Coordinates of C-alpha atoms in Angstrom, one line a residue:
Chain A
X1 CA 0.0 0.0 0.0
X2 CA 2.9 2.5 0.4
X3 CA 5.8 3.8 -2.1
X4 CA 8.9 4.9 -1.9
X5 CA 8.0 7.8 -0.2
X6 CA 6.1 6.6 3.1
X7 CA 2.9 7.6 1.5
X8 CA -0.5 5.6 0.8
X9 CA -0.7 4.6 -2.5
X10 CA -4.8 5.2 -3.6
X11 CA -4.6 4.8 -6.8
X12 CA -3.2 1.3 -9.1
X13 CA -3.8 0.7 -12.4
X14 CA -6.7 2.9 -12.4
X15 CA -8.1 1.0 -9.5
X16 CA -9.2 2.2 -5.5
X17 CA -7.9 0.2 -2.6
X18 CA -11.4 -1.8 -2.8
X19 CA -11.3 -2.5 -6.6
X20 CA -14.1 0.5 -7.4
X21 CA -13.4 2.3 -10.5
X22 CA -12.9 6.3 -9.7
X23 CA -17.3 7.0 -10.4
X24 CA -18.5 3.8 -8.9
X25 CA -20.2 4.3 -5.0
X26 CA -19.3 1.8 -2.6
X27 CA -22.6 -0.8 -1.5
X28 CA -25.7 0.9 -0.1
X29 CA -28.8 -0.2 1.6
X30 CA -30.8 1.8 2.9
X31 CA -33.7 1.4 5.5
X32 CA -36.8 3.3 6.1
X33 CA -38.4 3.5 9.2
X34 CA -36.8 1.3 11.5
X35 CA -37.6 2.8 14.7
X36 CA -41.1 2.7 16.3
X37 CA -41.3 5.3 19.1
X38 CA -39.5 8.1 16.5
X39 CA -42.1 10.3 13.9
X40 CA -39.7 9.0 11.2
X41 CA -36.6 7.4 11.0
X42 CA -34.0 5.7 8.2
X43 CA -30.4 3.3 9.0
X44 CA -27.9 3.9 6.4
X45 CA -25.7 1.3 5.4
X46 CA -22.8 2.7 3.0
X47 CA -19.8 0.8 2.5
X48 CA -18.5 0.5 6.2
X49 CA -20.9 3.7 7.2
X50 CA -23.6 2.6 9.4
X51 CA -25.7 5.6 10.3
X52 CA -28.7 5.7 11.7
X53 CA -31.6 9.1 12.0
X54 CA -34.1 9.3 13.9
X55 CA -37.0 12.1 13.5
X56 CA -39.4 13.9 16.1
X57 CA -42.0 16.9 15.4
X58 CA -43.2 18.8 14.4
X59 CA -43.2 19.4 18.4
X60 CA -43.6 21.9 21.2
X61 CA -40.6 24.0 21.1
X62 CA -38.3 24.1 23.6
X63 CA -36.4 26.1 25.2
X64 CA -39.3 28.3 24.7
X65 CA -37.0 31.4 23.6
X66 CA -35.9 29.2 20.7
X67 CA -39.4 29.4 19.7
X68 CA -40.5 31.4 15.6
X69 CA -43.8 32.8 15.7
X70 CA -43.3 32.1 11.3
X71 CA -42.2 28.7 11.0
X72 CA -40.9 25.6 12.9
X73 CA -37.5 25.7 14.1
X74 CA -35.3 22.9 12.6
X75 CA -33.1 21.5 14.8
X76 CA -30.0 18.5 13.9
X77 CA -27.8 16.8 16.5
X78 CA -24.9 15.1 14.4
X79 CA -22.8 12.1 16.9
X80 CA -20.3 10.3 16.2
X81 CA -20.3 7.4 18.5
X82 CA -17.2 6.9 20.5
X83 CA -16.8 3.3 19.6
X84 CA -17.4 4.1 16.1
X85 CA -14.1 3.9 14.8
X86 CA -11.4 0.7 14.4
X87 CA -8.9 2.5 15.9
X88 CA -8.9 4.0 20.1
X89 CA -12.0 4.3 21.7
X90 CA -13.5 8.2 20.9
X91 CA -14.9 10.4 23.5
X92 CA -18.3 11.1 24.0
X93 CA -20.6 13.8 23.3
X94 CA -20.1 16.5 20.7
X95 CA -16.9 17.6 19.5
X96 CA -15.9 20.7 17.3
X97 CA -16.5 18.8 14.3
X98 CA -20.0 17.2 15.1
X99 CA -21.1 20.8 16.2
X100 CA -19.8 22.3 12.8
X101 CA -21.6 19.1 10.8
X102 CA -25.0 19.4 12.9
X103 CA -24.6 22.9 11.5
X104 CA -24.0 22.0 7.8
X105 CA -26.4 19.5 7.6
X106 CA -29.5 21.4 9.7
X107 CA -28.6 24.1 6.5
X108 CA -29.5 21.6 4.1
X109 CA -32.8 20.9 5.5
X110 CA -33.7 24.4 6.2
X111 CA -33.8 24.4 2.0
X112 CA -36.1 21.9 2.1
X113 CA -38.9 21.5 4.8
X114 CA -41.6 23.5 4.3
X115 CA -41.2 25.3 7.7
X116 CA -43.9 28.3 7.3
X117 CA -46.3 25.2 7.8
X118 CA -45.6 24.6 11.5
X119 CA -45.6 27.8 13.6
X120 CA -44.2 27.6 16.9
X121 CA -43.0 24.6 16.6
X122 CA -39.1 22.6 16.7
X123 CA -38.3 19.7 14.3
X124 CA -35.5 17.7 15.5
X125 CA -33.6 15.6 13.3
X126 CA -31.1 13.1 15.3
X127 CA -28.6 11.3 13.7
X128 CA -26.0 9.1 15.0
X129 CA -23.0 7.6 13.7
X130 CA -23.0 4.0 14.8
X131 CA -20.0 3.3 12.7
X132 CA -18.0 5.2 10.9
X133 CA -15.4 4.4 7.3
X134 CA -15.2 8.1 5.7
X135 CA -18.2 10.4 4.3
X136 CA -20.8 10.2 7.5
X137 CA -22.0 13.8 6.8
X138 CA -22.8 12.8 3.5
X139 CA -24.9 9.2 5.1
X140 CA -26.1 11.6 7.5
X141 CA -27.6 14.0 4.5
X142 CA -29.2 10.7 2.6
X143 CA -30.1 9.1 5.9
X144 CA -31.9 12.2 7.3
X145 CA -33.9 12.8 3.9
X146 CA -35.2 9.0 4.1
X147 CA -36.5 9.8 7.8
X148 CA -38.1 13.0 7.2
X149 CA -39.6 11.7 4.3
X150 CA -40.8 8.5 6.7
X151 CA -41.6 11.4 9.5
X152 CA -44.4 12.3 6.6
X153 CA -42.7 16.1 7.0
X154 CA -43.7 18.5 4.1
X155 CA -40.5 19.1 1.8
X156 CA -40.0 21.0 -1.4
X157 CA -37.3 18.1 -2.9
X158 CA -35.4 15.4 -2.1
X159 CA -31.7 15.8 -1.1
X160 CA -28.9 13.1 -1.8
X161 CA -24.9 13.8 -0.9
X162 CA -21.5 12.2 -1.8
X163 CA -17.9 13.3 -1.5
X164 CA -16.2 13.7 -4.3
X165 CA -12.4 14.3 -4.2
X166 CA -8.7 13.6 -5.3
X167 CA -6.5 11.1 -4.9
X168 CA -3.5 9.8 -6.8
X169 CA -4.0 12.7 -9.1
X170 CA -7.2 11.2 -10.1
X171 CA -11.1 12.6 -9.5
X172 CA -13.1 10.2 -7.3
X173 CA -16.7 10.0 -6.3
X174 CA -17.8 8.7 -2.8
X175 CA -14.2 8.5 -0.8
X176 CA -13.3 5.8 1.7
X177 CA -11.6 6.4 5.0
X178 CA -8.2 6.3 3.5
X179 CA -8.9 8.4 0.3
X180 CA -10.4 10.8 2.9
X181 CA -7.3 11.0 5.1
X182 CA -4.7 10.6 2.6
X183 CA -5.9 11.8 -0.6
X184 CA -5.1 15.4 -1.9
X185 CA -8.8 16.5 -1.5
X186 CA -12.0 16.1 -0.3
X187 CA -15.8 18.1 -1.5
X188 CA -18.5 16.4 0.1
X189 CA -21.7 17.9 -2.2
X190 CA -25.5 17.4 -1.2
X191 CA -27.6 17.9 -4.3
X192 CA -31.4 18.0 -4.5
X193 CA -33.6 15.2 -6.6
X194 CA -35.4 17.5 -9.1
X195 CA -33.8 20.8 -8.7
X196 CA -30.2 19.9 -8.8
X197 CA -29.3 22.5 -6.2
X198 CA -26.1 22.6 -4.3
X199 CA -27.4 22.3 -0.3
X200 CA -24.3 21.2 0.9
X201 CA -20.7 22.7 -0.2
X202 CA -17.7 21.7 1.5
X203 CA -13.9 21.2 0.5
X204 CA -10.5 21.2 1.9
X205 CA -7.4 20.5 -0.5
X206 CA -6.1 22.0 -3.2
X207 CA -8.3 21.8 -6.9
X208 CA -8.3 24.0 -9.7
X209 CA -12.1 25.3 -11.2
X210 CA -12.0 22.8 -13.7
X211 CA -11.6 19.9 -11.7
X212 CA -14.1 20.9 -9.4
X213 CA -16.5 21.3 -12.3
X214 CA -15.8 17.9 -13.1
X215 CA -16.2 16.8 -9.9
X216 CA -19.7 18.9 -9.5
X217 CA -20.6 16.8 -12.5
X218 CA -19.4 13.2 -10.9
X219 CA -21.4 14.6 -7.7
X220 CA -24.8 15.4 -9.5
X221 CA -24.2 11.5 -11.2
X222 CA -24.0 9.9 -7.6
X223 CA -26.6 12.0 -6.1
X224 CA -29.1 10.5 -8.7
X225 CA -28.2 6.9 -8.4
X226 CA -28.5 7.6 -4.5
X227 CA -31.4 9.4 -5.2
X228 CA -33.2 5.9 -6.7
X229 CA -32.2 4.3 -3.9
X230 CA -34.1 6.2 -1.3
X231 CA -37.3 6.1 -3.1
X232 CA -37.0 2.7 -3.4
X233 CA -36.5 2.4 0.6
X234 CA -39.2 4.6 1.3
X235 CA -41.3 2.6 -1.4
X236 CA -40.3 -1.0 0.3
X237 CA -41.4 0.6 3.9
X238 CA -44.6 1.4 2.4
X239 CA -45.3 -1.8 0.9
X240 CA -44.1 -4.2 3.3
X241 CA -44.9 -1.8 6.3
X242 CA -44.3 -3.3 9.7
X243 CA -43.4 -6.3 8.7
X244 CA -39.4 -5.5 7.7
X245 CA -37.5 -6.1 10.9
X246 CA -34.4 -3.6 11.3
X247 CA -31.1 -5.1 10.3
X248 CA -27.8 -3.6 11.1
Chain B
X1 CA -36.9 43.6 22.7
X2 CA -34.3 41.6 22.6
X3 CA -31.8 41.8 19.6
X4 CA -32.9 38.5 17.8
X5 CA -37.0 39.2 18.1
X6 CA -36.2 43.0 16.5
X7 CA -33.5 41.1 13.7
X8 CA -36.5 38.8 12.5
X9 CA -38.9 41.8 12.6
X10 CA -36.3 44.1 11.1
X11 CA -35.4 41.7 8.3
X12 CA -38.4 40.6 7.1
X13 CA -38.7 44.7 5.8
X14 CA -34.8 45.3 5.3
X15 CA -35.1 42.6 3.0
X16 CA -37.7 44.2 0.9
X17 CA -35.6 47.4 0.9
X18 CA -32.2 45.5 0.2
X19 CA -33.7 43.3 -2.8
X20 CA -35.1 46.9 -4.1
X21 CA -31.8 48.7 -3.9
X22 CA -29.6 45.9 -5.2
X23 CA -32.1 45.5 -8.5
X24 CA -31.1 48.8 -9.3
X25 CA -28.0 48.0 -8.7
X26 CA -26.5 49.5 -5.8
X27 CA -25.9 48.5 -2.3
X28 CA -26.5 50.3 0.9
X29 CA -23.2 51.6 1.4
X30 CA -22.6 52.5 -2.9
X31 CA -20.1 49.7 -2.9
X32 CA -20.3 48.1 -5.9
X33 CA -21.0 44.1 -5.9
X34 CA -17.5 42.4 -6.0
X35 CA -16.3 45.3 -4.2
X36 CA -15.1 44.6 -0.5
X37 CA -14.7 47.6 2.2
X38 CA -11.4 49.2 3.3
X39 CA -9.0 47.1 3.8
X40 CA -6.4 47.3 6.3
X41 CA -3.5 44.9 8.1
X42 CA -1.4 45.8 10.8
X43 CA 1.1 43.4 11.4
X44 CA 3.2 42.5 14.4
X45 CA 0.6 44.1 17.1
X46 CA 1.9 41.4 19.7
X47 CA 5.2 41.1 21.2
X48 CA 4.3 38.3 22.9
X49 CA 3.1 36.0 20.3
X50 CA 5.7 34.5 17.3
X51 CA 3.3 36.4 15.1
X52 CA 0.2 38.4 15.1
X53 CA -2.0 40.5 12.9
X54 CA -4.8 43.2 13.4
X55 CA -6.9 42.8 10.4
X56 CA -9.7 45.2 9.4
X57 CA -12.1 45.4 6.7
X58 CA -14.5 48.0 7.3
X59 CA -15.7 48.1 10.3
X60 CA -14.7 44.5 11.3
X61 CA -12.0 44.1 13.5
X62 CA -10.2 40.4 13.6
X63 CA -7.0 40.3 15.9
X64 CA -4.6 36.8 14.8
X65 CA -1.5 36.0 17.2
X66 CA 0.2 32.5 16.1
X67 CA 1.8 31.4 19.2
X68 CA 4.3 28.0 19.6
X69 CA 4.7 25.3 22.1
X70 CA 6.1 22.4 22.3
X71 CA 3.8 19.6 22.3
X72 CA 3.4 15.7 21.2
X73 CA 2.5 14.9 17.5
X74 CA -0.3 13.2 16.3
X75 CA 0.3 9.3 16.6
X76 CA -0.2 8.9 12.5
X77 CA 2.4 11.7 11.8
X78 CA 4.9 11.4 14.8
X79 CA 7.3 13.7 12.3
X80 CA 5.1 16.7 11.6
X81 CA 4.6 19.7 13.6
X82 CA 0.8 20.3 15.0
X83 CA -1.7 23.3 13.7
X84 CA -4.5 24.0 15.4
X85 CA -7.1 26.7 14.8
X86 CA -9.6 28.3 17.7
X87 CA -12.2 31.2 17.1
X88 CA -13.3 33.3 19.6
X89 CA -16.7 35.5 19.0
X90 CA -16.0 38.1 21.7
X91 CA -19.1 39.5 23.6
X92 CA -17.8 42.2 23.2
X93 CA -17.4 42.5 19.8
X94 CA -21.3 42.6 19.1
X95 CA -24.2 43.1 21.0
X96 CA -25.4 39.2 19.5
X97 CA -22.5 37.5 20.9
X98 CA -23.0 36.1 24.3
X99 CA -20.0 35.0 26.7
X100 CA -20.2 31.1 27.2
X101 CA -18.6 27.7 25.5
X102 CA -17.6 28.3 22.0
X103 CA -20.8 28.2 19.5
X104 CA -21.4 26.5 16.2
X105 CA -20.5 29.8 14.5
X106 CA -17.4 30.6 16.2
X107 CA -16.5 26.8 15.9
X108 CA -17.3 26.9 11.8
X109 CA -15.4 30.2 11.7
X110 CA -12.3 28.3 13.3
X111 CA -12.6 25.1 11.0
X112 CA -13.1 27.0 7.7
X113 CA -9.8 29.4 8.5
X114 CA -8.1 26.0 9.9
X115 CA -9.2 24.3 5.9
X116 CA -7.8 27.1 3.9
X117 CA -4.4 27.5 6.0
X118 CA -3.9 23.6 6.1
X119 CA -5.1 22.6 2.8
X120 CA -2.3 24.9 0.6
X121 CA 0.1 23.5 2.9
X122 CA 1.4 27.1 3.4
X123 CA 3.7 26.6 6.9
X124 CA 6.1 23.5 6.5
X125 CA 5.0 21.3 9.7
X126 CA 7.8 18.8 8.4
X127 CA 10.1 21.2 9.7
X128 CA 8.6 21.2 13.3
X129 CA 10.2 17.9 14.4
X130 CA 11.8 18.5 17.6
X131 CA 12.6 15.1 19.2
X132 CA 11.4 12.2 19.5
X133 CA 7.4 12.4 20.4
X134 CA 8.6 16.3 20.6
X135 CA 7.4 18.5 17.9
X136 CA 6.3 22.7 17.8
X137 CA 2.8 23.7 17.6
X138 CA 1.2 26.4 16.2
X139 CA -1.5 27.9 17.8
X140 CA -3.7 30.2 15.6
X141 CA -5.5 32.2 18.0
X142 CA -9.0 34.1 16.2
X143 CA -10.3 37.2 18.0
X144 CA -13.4 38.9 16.9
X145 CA -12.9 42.3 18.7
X146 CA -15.8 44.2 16.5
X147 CA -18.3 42.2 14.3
X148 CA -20.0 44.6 11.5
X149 CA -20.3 41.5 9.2
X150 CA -18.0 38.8 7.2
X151 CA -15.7 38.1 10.0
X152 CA -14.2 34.6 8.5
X153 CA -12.8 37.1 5.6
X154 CA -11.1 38.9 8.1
X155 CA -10.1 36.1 10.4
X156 CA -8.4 34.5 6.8
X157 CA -6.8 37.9 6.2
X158 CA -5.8 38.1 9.4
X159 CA -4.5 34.4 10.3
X160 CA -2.4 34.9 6.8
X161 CA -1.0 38.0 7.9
X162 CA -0.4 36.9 11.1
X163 CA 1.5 33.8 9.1
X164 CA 3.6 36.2 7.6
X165 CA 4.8 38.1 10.3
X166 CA 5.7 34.8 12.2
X167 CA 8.9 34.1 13.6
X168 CA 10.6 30.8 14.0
X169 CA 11.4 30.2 17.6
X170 CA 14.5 28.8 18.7
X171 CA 14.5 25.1 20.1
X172 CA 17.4 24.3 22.3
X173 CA 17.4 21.3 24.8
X174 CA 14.2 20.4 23.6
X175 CA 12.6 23.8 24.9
X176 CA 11.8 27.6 23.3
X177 CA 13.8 29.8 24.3
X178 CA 11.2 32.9 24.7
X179 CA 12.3 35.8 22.7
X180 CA 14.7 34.4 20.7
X181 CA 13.9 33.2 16.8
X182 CA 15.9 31.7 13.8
X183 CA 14.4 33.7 11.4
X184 CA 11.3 34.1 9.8
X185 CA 8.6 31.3 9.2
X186 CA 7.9 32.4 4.9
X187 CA 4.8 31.0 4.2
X188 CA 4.5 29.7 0.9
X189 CA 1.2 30.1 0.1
X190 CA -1.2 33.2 1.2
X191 CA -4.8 32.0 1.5
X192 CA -7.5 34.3 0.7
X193 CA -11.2 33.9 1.5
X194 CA -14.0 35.2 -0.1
X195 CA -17.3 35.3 1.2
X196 CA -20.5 36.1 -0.7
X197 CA -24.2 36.2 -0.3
X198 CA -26.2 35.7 -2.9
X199 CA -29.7 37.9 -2.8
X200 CA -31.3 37.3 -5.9
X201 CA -29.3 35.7 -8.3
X202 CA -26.2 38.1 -7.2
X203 CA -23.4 37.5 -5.7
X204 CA -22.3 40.3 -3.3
X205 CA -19.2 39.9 -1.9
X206 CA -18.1 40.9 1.6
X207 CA -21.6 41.2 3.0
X208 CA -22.0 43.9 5.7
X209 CA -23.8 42.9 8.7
X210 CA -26.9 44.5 7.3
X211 CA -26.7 42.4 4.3
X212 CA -26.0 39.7 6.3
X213 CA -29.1 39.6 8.3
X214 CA -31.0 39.2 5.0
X215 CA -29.1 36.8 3.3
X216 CA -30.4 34.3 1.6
X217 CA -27.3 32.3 0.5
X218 CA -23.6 32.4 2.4
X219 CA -20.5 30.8 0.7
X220 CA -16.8 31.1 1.5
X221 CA -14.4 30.1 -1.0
X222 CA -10.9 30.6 0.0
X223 CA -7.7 30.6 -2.3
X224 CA -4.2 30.4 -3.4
X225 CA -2.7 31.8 -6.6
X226 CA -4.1 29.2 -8.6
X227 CA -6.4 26.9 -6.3
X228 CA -9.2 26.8 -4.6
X229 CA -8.0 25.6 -1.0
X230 CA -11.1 25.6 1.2
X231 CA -15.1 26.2 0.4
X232 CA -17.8 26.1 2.9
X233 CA -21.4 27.2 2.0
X234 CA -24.1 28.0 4.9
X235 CA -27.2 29.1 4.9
X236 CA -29.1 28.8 1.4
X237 CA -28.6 27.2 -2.0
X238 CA -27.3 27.5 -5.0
X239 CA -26.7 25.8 -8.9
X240 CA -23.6 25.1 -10.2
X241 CA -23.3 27.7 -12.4
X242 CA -23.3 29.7 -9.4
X243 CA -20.9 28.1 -7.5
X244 CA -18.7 28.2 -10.4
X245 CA -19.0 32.0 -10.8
X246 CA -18.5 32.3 -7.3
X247 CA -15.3 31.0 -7.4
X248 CA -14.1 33.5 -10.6
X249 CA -14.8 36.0 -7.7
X250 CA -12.5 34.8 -5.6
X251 CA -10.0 34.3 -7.1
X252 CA -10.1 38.1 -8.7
X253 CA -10.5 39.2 -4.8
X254 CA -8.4 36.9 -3.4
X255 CA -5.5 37.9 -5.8
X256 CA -6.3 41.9 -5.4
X257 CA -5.7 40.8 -1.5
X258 CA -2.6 38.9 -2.0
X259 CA -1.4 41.9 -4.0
X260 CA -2.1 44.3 -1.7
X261 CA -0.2 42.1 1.5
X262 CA 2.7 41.8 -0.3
X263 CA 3.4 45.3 -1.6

């Protein structure tokens, strides 16, 4: 796996560590409503991501100073669990980087649910990491979308999200762990179903504007096959109803 | 009424009267719409820092010091120096910032200047290696002192500035030795950020706090001479067309900047 130099090799013969070509998205399943006491609710199973959402409200709000007299206060608690790792055991509780992604991701669905339609009132979208292999915020995104959609919460779209990146000198959609922490870049994108709107926009690394309009290109391509995928896990839940135990 | 409750009233009509003004084409304060405010860097304003900067644009005040310790790398690179980024929001830098635990804002602003500085690879933390499980930290320190909108432009400006003015400290015995540098740090890369709201289908760029309030759309984009090192969009949407047009911005601003820090 390393060269000369020390460094992880991503890239050989055109292949990733796991054998995917550079547009090909690791293994998803994806589960709708797998929860019983939450409003809605969704497990995410991408690659070695296993991330699961869990939806309440349109509720009371609380505290009541948090409370918007025009539309329901959206509210997202990102975790990462501590044992959600291979390596050490993590800490607990939120962390500067949870509280940035609870940030990022809460903007997505402020785009999305029709708010104006529940007055006074907080919608809280939980989600936790149960197990983590690089790109949980974008899980989170696709995982959240299912469960709000399960919740039966008024949205304008759809939303989807994958990281695209760099590694090897080569453009990659959906990154692993180690093309996330070794690669030369990393853009994790949301995109909505039918308008094709950016709702999530991140990147660290170093890209010229043409790569990242390829990249933008690669992004809107995942987001669509993602995209048929959550349909199809809202339209199993609805068919087969109760009867489809939860599987991690 | 407290600041929030007369914000929402206040920009549910400042919005009406911002949209207006900016469809004919001007903004509140005449500045055009990829035109930032004054502009101005003091350097070196702490002696007791490695380096520091006083950035201002407008009326937005962001104070940098970069400070070094010695502390223990990261297990997966026990050879490379350690960065790390924190943002204050002062309380008494706005009437909305309240003292307590760092916030999701003040946390974003610290990640998104952390991004751009670490991502162009502009300080050499190979060359921090002390010792064995010895290395130097650098400790970007972010102080709001006045907020009157955009203050991740100025932390950036700042935290690059700052970068600039930084000293190498010298290492004897395993210890600094206070006071005493080898020379300076050179940065090899400045990163610039640019951040625009988009009211309408316009970007604006450096968004007053007025503008602020009614934005619809937020999106940094920070730079290097020929990259884009660091993007982070907040509140609001946008296409791709956008996004790409944002990013023509910033570079034009980023490299005015650049210009303008190295004259």
């Amino acid at each position: 796996m390393s060269d000369s130099e020390g460094k992880v090799q991503l890239i050989i013969d055109g292949k990733r560590l796991d054998g995917r070509s550079p547009d090909d998205l690791r293994n998803l399943r994806i589960q709708a409503g797998v929860l019983g006491e939450a409003d809605g609710s969704a497990f995410v199973q991408w690659g070695g991501n296993k991330v699961i959402c869990g939806v309440y409200g349109p509720r009371e709000c609380i505290p009541r100073h948090d409370i918007n007299p025009y539309r329901a206060v959206i509210k997202c608690r990102y975790m990462m669990s501590p044992f959600a790792s291979l390596e050490e055991h993590g800490r607990s509780g939120p962390s500067r980087r949870s509280t940035e992604l609870s940030k990022v991701i809460r903007e997505v669905f402020e785009n999305l649910i029709i708010a104006e339609r529940f007055p006074n009132t907080q919608i809280d979208i939980y989600i936790d990491v149960l197990q983590a292999e690089g790109g949980t915020r974008t899980a989170s995104v696709t995982a959240a979308a299912v469960a709000l959609a399960n919740a039966g919460i008024p949205m304008k779209d759809m939303v989807s999200a994958v990281a695209v990146g760099k590694a090897g000198n080569v453009l990659l959609v959906d990154l692993g762990k180690a093309e996330d922490n070794f690669g030369q870049s990393d853009m994790p994108v949301a995109i909505s179903a039918r308008d094709k709107k950016i709702l999530l926009l991140q990147m660290d690394g170093m890209l010229t504007r043409e790569e990242i309009k390829t990249m933008l290109d690669m992004a809107e391509r995942g987001c669509g096959k993602l995209n048929q995928e959550q349909a199809n896990a809202l339209k199993r839940f609805y068919e087969e109803g109760e009867e489809a135990k939860f599987r991690m | 009424m407290g600041e929030e409750a007369r914000d929402m009233i206040m920009s549910h009509i400042r919005r009406d009267i911002l949209s207006n003004t900016l469809s004919k084409g001007t903004r509140f304060d005449g500045r055009g719409f990829d035109e930032y405010r004054k502009i101005e860097v003091q350097r070196g304003v702490l002696d007791s820092a490695e380096g520091s900067a006083l950035a201002t644009i407008g009326e937005t005040k962001v104070l940098v010091s970069s400070k070094f310790d010695i502390v223990k790398p990261f297990a997966d690179r026990p050879k490379e120096g350690v960065l790390v980024t924190n943002g204050e929001l002062l309380p008494l830098a706005s009437p909305l910032f309240e003292p307590g635990p760092p916030n999701e804002n003040s946390i974003e602003l610290a990640r998104v200047v952390d991004r751009a500085v670490r991502s162009c690879e502009c300080i050499d933390l190979g060359s921090f290696y002390v010792d064995e499980d010895k290395v130097l930290g650098i400790y970007l320190d972010i102080y709001v002192l006045n907020y009157a909108g955009n203050f991740i432009d100025a932390a950036t400006l700042a935290a690059t500035a700052a970068l600039m003015d930084t000293k190498r400290p010298k290492v004897e015995n395993g210890k600094i030795v206070r006071g005493q540098y080898t020379g300076p740090l050179n940065p090899t890369a400045l990163p610039i950020s640019t951040t625009m709201i988009k009211v309408g289908n316009t970007w604006l760029v450096d968004p007053s706090r007025e503008e602020e309030r009614v934005k619809e759309t937020v999106l940094t984009i920070a730079t290097t001479e020929k990259h884009v090192c660091a993007v982070q969009k907040g509140k609001g949407s946008l296409t791709k067309d956008e996004f790409l047009s944002a990013i023509d911005i910033a570079f034009k601003r980023g490299n005015d900047i650049r210009k303008m820090l190295k004259g």
